[in-house]
């Protein structure tokens, strides 16, 4: 059974740092592209950062230069290092996995998505 478990959220002052972790069980991690999303109160969930199976990274404009996404396939863990935090970064942060696997000899693939339960990050001004 696949599970995504986030940790590392908490309360921090503006300008501070936090590191979020997402541990993935179920032996899909190395075959999955991974994302961090966040959802602020009253707002839609938004993509924060993305990392491919090969390690290519993309970021939302609002966090470029402040956040760094990484992954450790040996530990089945993804990270989000968040520096220079701002009050507008306050949100529940979610871990998301997209697992794509080949299902037949013709190379057809099947995709499944998984979400964690989220971890709350609160940045005080």
CSV table of N, CA and C in Angstrom, one decimal:
chain,number,residue,atom,x,y,z
A,1,UNK,N,0.9,-1.2,0.0
A,1,UNK,CA,0.0,0.0,0.0
A,1,UNK,C,0.9,1.2,0.0
A,2,UNK,N,0.5,2.2,-0.8
A,2,UNK,CA,1.3,3.4,-1.0
A,2,UNK,C,0.9,4.4,0.1
A,3,UNK,N,1.8,5.0,0.8
A,3,UNK,CA,1.5,6.1,1.7
A,3,UNK,C,2.6,7.2,1.6
A,4,UNK,N,2.1,8.4,1.7
A,4,UNK,CA,3.0,9.6,1.6
A,4,UNK,C,2.8,10.3,3.0
A,5,UNK,N,3.9,10.5,3.7
A,5,UNK,CA,3.8,11.1,5.0
A,5,UNK,C,4.7,12.3,5.1
A,6,UNK,N,4.1,13.5,5.2
A,6,UNK,CA,4.8,14.7,5.3
A,6,UNK,C,5.2,15.0,6.8
A,7,UNK,N,6.3,15.8,7.0
A,7,UNK,CA,6.7,16.3,8.3
A,7,UNK,C,7.5,17.5,8.1
A,8,UNK,N,7.7,18.2,9.2
A,8,UNK,CA,8.6,19.4,9.2
A,8,UNK,C,7.9,20.7,9.3
A,9,UNK,N,6.6,20.7,9.2
A,9,UNK,CA,5.8,22.0,9.3
A,9,UNK,C,5.9,22.5,10.7
A,10,UNK,N,5.4,23.8,10.8
A,10,UNK,CA,5.4,24.4,12.1
A,10,UNK,C,5.3,25.9,12.0
A,11,UNK,N,5.5,26.6,13.1
A,11,UNK,CA,5.4,28.0,13.2
A,11,UNK,C,6.8,28.6,13.1
A,12,UNK,N,7.0,29.6,12.2
A,12,UNK,CA,8.3,30.3,12.1
A,12,UNK,C,8.1,31.7,11.8
A,13,UNK,N,9.1,32.6,12.2
A,13,UNK,CA,8.9,34.0,12.0
A,13,UNK,C,9.3,34.3,10.5
A,14,UNK,N,8.8,35.4,10.1
A,14,UNK,CA,9.2,35.9,8.7
A,14,UNK,C,10.7,36.0,8.6
A,15,UNK,N,11.2,35.5,7.5
A,15,UNK,CA,12.6,35.4,7.2
A,15,UNK,C,13.3,34.2,7.7
A,16,UNK,N,12.5,33.3,8.4
A,16,UNK,CA,13.1,32.1,8.9
A,16,UNK,C,13.1,31.0,7.8
A,17,UNK,N,13.5,29.8,8.3
A,17,UNK,CA,13.6,28.6,7.4
A,17,UNK,C,12.9,27.4,8.0
A,18,UNK,N,12.4,26.5,7.1
A,18,UNK,CA,11.9,25.2,7.5
A,18,UNK,C,12.3,24.2,6.4
A,19,UNK,N,12.4,23.0,6.8
A,19,UNK,CA,12.6,21.9,5.8
A,19,UNK,C,11.5,20.9,6.0
A,20,UNK,N,10.8,20.7,4.9
A,20,UNK,CA,9.7,19.7,4.9
A,20,UNK,C,10.3,18.4,4.3
A,21,UNK,N,9.7,17.3,4.8
A,21,UNK,CA,10.1,16.0,4.3
A,21,UNK,C,8.8,15.2,3.9
A,22,UNK,N,9.0,14.4,2.9
A,22,UNK,CA,7.9,13.5,2.5
A,22,UNK,C,8.4,12.1,2.3
A,23,UNK,N,8.0,11.2,3.2
A,23,UNK,CA,8.5,9.8,3.1
A,23,UNK,C,7.4,9.0,2.3
A,24,UNK,N,7.9,8.3,1.3
A,24,UNK,CA,6.9,7.5,0.5
A,24,UNK,C,7.2,6.0,0.7
A,25,UNK,N,6.1,5.3,1.1
A,25,UNK,CA,6.2,3.8,1.2
A,25,UNK,C,5.5,3.2,0.1
A,26,UNK,N,5.8,1.9,-0.2
A,26,UNK,CA,5.1,1.2,-1.3
A,26,UNK,C,6.0,1.0,-2.5
A,27,UNK,N,7.2,1.3,-2.5
A,27,UNK,CA,8.2,1.0,-3.5
A,27,UNK,C,7.9,1.6,-4.9
A,28,UNK,N,7.4,2.8,-4.8
A,28,UNK,CA,7.1,3.5,-6.1
A,28,UNK,C,8.0,4.8,-6.3
A,29,UNK,N,8.7,5.1,-5.2
A,29,UNK,CA,9.3,6.4,-5.2
A,29,UNK,C,10.3,6.7,-6.4
A,30,UNK,N,11.2,5.8,-6.6
A,30,UNK,CA,12.2,6.0,-7.7
A,30,UNK,C,11.5,6.1,-9.1
A,31,UNK,N,10.3,5.6,-9.2
A,31,UNK,CA,9.6,5.6,-10.5
A,31,UNK,C,8.6,6.8,-10.6
A,32,UNK,N,8.6,7.6,-9.6
A,32,UNK,CA,7.6,8.7,-9.5
A,32,UNK,C,8.2,10.1,-9.6
A,33,UNK,N,7.5,10.9,-10.4
A,33,UNK,CA,7.8,12.3,-10.3
A,33,UNK,C,7.1,12.9,-9.1
A,34,UNK,N,7.6,13.9,-8.5
A,34,UNK,CA,7.1,14.3,-7.1
A,34,UNK,C,6.9,15.8,-7.2
A,35,UNK,N,6.0,16.2,-6.3
A,35,UNK,CA,5.6,17.6,-6.3
A,35,UNK,C,5.3,18.0,-4.8
A,36,UNK,N,5.5,19.3,-4.5
A,36,UNK,CA,5.0,19.9,-3.4
A,36,UNK,C,3.9,20.9,-3.8
A,37,UNK,N,2.7,20.8,-3.2
A,37,UNK,CA,1.6,21.7,-3.4
A,37,UNK,C,1.4,22.4,-2.1
A,38,UNK,N,0.7,23.5,-2.1
A,38,UNK,CA,0.2,24.2,-0.9
A,38,UNK,C,-1.2,24.7,-1.1
A,39,UNK,N,-1.9,24.9,0.0
A,39,UNK,CA,-3.2,25.4,0.0
A,39,UNK,C,-3.4,26.3,1.2
A,40,UNK,N,-3.5,27.6,0.9
A,40,UNK,CA,-3.7,28.6,2.0
A,40,UNK,C,-5.2,28.7,2.3
A,41,UNK,N,-5.6,29.2,3.4
A,41,UNK,CA,-7.0,29.3,3.8
A,41,UNK,C,-7.8,30.1,2.7
A,42,UNK,N,-8.9,29.5,2.2
A,42,UNK,CA,-9.7,30.2,1.3
A,42,UNK,C,-9.2,30.3,-0.1
A,43,UNK,N,-8.0,29.6,-0.3
A,43,UNK,CA,-7.4,29.6,-1.7
A,43,UNK,C,-7.4,28.2,-2.3
A,44,UNK,N,-7.2,28.2,-3.6
A,44,UNK,CA,-7.1,26.9,-4.3
A,44,UNK,C,-5.7,26.3,-4.0
A,45,UNK,N,-5.6,25.0,-4.1
A,45,UNK,CA,-4.3,24.3,-4.0
A,45,UNK,C,-3.4,24.7,-5.2
A,46,UNK,N,-2.2,25.0,-4.9
A,46,UNK,CA,-1.3,25.5,-6.0
A,46,UNK,C,0.0,24.7,-6.0
A,47,UNK,N,0.6,24.5,-7.1
A,47,UNK,CA,1.9,23.8,-7.3
A,47,UNK,C,3.0,24.7,-6.8
A,48,UNK,N,3.8,24.2,-5.9
A,48,UNK,CA,5.0,25.0,-5.4
A,48,UNK,C,6.3,24.6,-6.1
A,49,UNK,N,6.5,23.3,-6.2
A,49,UNK,CA,7.8,22.8,-6.8
A,49,UNK,C,7.6,21.4,-7.3
A,50,UNK,N,8.3,21.0,-8.3
A,50,UNK,CA,8.2,19.8,-9.0
A,50,UNK,C,9.6,19.2,-9.3
A,51,UNK,N,9.8,17.9,-9.1
A,51,UNK,CA,11.0,17.2,-9.4
A,51,UNK,C,10.7,15.9,-10.1
A,52,UNK,N,11.4,15.7,-11.2
A,52,UNK,CA,11.2,14.5,-12.0
A,52,UNK,C,12.0,13.3,-11.5
A,53,UNK,N,11.8,12.2,-12.1
A,53,UNK,CA,12.6,11.0,-11.6
A,53,UNK,C,14.1,11.2,-11.9
A,54,UNK,N,14.4,12.0,-12.9
A,54,UNK,CA,15.8,12.3,-13.2
A,54,UNK,C,16.4,13.4,-12.5
A,55,UNK,N,15.6,14.1,-11.7
A,55,UNK,CA,16.1,15.2,-10.8
A,55,UNK,C,15.9,16.6,-11.4
A,56,UNK,N,15.2,16.7,-12.6
A,56,UNK,CA,15.0,18.1,-13.1
A,56,UNK,C,13.9,18.8,-12.2
A,57,UNK,N,14.1,20.1,-12.0
A,57,UNK,CA,13.3,20.8,-11.0
A,57,UNK,C,12.6,22.0,-11.7
A,58,UNK,N,11.4,22.3,-11.2
A,58,UNK,CA,10.7,23.5,-11.5
A,58,UNK,C,10.0,24.1,-10.3
A,59,UNK,N,9.9,25.4,-10.3
A,59,UNK,CA,9.3,26.1,-9.2
A,59,UNK,C,8.3,27.1,-9.6
A,60,UNK,N,7.3,27.4,-8.7
A,60,UNK,CA,6.4,28.5,-8.9
A,60,UNK,C,7.2,29.8,-8.8
A,61,UNK,N,6.8,30.8,-9.5
A,61,UNK,CA,7.5,32.1,-9.5
A,61,UNK,C,7.6,32.6,-8.1
A,62,UNK,N,6.6,32.4,-7.3
A,62,UNK,CA,6.5,33.0,-6.0
A,62,UNK,C,7.6,32.5,-5.0
A,63,UNK,N,8.2,31.3,-5.4
A,63,UNK,CA,9.1,30.7,-4.4
A,63,UNK,C,10.5,30.6,-5.0
A,64,UNK,N,10.7,30.9,-6.3
A,64,UNK,CA,12.0,30.8,-6.9
A,64,UNK,C,13.1,31.6,-6.2
A,65,UNK,N,14.2,30.9,-6.0
A,65,UNK,CA,15.3,31.6,-5.3
A,65,UNK,C,15.2,31.5,-3.7
A,66,UNK,N,14.0,31.0,-3.2
A,66,UNK,CA,13.9,30.8,-1.8
A,66,UNK,C,13.7,29.4,-1.4
A,67,UNK,N,13.0,28.6,-2.2
A,67,UNK,CA,12.7,27.2,-1.9
A,67,UNK,C,13.6,26.3,-2.8
A,68,UNK,N,13.9,25.1,-2.3
A,68,UNK,CA,14.7,24.1,-3.0
A,68,UNK,C,14.1,22.8,-2.8
A,69,UNK,N,13.7,22.1,-3.9
A,69,UNK,CA,13.1,20.8,-3.8
A,69,UNK,C,14.3,19.8,-4.1
A,70,UNK,N,14.2,18.6,-3.4
A,70,UNK,CA,15.2,17.6,-3.7
A,70,UNK,C,14.6,16.2,-3.3
A,71,UNK,N,15.3,15.2,-3.7
A,71,UNK,CA,14.9,13.9,-3.5
A,71,UNK,C,16.1,13.0,-3.2
A,72,UNK,N,15.8,12.0,-2.3
A,72,UNK,CA,16.8,11.0,-2.0
A,72,UNK,C,16.2,9.6,-2.3
A,73,UNK,N,16.5,9.0,-3.4
A,73,UNK,CA,15.8,7.7,-3.8
A,73,UNK,C,16.2,6.6,-2.8
A,74,UNK,N,17.4,6.7,-2.2
A,74,UNK,CA,17.8,5.6,-1.3
A,74,UNK,C,16.9,5.6,0.0
A,75,UNK,N,16.4,6.8,0.3
A,75,UNK,CA,15.6,7.0,1.5
A,75,UNK,C,14.1,7.1,1.2
A,76,UNK,N,13.7,7.0,-0.1
A,76,UNK,CA,12.3,7.2,-0.5
A,76,UNK,C,11.8,8.5,0.1
A,77,UNK,N,12.5,9.5,0.0
A,77,UNK,CA,12.2,10.8,0.7
A,77,UNK,C,12.4,12.0,-0.2
A,78,UNK,N,11.4,12.9,-0.2
A,78,UNK,CA,11.5,14.1,-0.9
A,78,UNK,C,11.6,15.3,0.1
A,79,UNK,N,12.3,16.3,-0.2
A,79,UNK,CA,12.4,17.4,0.7
A,79,UNK,C,12.0,18.8,0.1
A,80,UNK,N,11.7,19.7,0.9
A,80,UNK,CA,11.5,21.1,0.5
A,80,UNK,C,12.2,22.0,1.5
A,81,UNK,N,13.3,22.5,1.1
A,81,UNK,CA,14.0,23.5,1.9
A,81,UNK,C,13.4,24.9,1.6
A,82,UNK,N,12.9,25.5,2.7
A,82,UNK,CA,12.2,26.8,2.5
A,82,UNK,C,13.0,27.8,3.3
A,83,UNK,N,13.5,28.8,2.6
A,83,UNK,CA,14.3,29.9,3.2
A,83,UNK,C,13.6,31.2,3.0
A,84,UNK,N,13.9,32.2,3.8
A,84,UNK,CA,13.4,33.6,3.6
A,84,UNK,C,11.9,33.5,3.6
A,85,UNK,N,11.3,32.8,4.5
A,85,UNK,CA,9.8,32.6,4.5
A,85,UNK,C,9.1,33.9,4.7
A,86,UNK,N,7.9,34.0,4.1
A,86,UNK,CA,7.1,35.2,4.2
A,86,UNK,C,5.7,34.8,4.7
A,87,UNK,N,5.0,35.7,5.3
A,87,UNK,CA,3.7,35.4,5.8
A,87,UNK,C,2.8,34.8,4.7
A,88,UNK,N,3.0,35.2,3.5
A,88,UNK,CA,2.2,34.6,2.4
A,88,UNK,C,2.5,33.2,2.0
A,89,UNK,N,3.5,32.7,2.6
A,89,UNK,CA,3.9,31.2,2.5
A,89,UNK,C,3.0,30.4,3.4
A,90,UNK,N,2.3,31.0,4.3
A,90,UNK,CA,1.5,30.2,5.2
A,90,UNK,C,0.4,29.4,4.5
A,91,UNK,N,0.5,28.1,4.7
A,91,UNK,CA,-0.4,27.2,4.0
A,91,UNK,C,-0.2,25.8,4.6
A,92,UNK,N,-1.1,24.9,4.2
A,92,UNK,CA,-0.9,23.5,4.4
A,92,UNK,C,-0.1,23.0,3.1
A,93,UNK,N,1.0,22.3,3.4
A,93,UNK,CA,1.8,21.8,2.3
A,93,UNK,C,1.6,20.3,2.1
A,94,UNK,N,1.4,20.0,0.8
A,94,UNK,CA,1.1,18.6,0.5
A,94,UNK,C,2.1,18.0,-0.4
A,95,UNK,N,2.4,16.7,-0.2
A,95,UNK,CA,3.3,15.9,-1.0
A,95,UNK,C,2.4,15.2,-2.0
A,96,UNK,N,2.9,15.1,-3.3
A,96,UNK,CA,2.1,14.5,-4.3
A,96,UNK,C,3.1,13.7,-5.2
A,97,UNK,N,2.6,12.5,-5.5
A,97,UNK,CA,3.5,11.6,-6.4
A,97,UNK,C,2.7,11.2,-7.6
A,98,UNK,N,3.3,11.1,-8.7
A,98,UNK,CA,2.7,10.6,-9.9
A,98,UNK,C,3.6,9.4,-10.4
A,99,UNK,N,3.0,8.2,-10.3
A,99,UNK,CA,3.7,7.0,-10.6
A,99,UNK,C,3.2,6.5,-11.9
A,100,UNK,N,4.2,6.4,-12.8
A,100,UNK,CA,3.9,5.9,-14.2
A,100,UNK,C,4.6,4.6,-14.4
A,101,UNK,N,3.9,3.5,-14.8
A,101,UNK,CA,4.6,2.3,-15.0
A,101,UNK,C,4.2,1.6,-16.4
A,102,UNK,N,5.0,0.9,-17.0
A,102,UNK,CA,4.7,0.2,-18.2
A,102,UNK,C,3.9,-1.1,-17.9
A,103,UNK,N,2.8,-1.3,-18.6
A,103,UNK,CA,1.8,-2.3,-18.3
A,103,UNK,C,1.8,-3.5,-19.3
A,104,UNK,N,2.4,-3.3,-20.5
A,104,UNK,CA,2.5,-4.4,-21.4
A,104,UNK,C,3.7,-4.3,-22.3
A,105,UNK,N,3.9,-5.3,-23.2
A,105,UNK,CA,5.1,-5.3,-24.0
A,105,UNK,C,5.1,-4.2,-25.1
A,106,UNK,N,3.9,-3.7,-25.4
A,106,UNK,CA,3.9,-2.6,-26.4
A,106,UNK,C,4.3,-1.2,-25.8
A,107,UNK,N,4.5,-1.2,-24.5
A,107,UNK,CA,4.9,0.0,-23.8
A,107,UNK,C,3.9,0.9,-23.3
A,108,UNK,N,2.6,0.4,-23.3
A,108,UNK,CA,1.5,1.2,-22.7
A,108,UNK,C,1.8,1.4,-21.2
A,109,UNK,N,1.4,2.6,-20.8
A,109,UNK,CA,1.7,3.0,-19.4
A,109,UNK,C,0.4,3.2,-18.6
A,110,UNK,N,0.5,3.0,-17.3
A,110,UNK,CA,-0.6,3.4,-16.4
A,110,UNK,C,-0.1,4.3,-15.4
A,111,UNK,N,-0.9,5.3,-15.1
A,111,UNK,CA,-0.5,6.4,-14.2
A,111,UNK,C,-1.4,6.4,-13.0
A,112,UNK,N,-0.8,6.5,-11.8
A,112,UNK,CA,-1.6,6.7,-10.6
A,112,UNK,C,-1.0,7.9,-9.8
A,113,UNK,N,-1.9,8.6,-9.1
A,113,UNK,CA,-1.5,9.7,-8.3
A,113,UNK,C,-1.8,9.5,-6.8
A,114,UNK,N,-0.9,10.0,-6.0
A,114,UNK,CA,-1.0,9.8,-4.6
A,114,UNK,C,-0.8,11.1,-3.9
A,115,UNK,N,-1.5,11.3,-2.7
A,115,UNK,CA,-1.3,12.6,-1.9
A,115,UNK,C,-1.1,12.2,-0.5
A,116,UNK,N,-0.3,13.1,0.1
A,116,UNK,CA,-0.1,13.0,1.6
A,116,UNK,C,-1.2,13.8,2.3
A,117,UNK,N,-1.2,13.7,3.6
A,117,UNK,CA,-2.2,14.4,4.4
A,117,UNK,C,-2.0,15.9,4.6
A,118,UNK,N,-0.7,16.3,4.4
A,118,UNK,CA,-0.4,17.7,4.5
A,118,UNK,C,0.3,18.0,5.8
A,119,UNK,N,1.1,19.1,5.8
A,119,UNK,CA,1.7,19.6,7.0
A,119,UNK,C,1.6,21.1,7.0
A,120,UNK,N,1.2,21.7,8.2
A,120,UNK,CA,0.9,23.1,8.2
A,120,UNK,C,2.1,23.9,8.5
A,121,UNK,N,2.3,24.9,7.6
A,121,UNK,CA,3.4,25.9,7.8
A,121,UNK,C,2.8,27.2,8.1
A,122,UNK,N,3.1,27.8,9.2
A,122,UNK,CA,2.6,29.1,9.5
A,122,UNK,C,3.8,30.1,9.7
A,123,UNK,N,3.8,31.2,9.0
A,123,UNK,CA,4.8,32.2,9.0
A,123,UNK,C,4.3,33.5,9.6
A,124,UNK,N,4.8,33.9,10.8
A,124,UNK,CA,4.3,35.1,11.4
A,124,UNK,C,5.1,36.3,11.0
A,125,UNK,N,4.4,37.4,11.0
A,125,UNK,CA,5.1,38.6,10.5
A,125,UNK,C,5.8,39.3,11.7
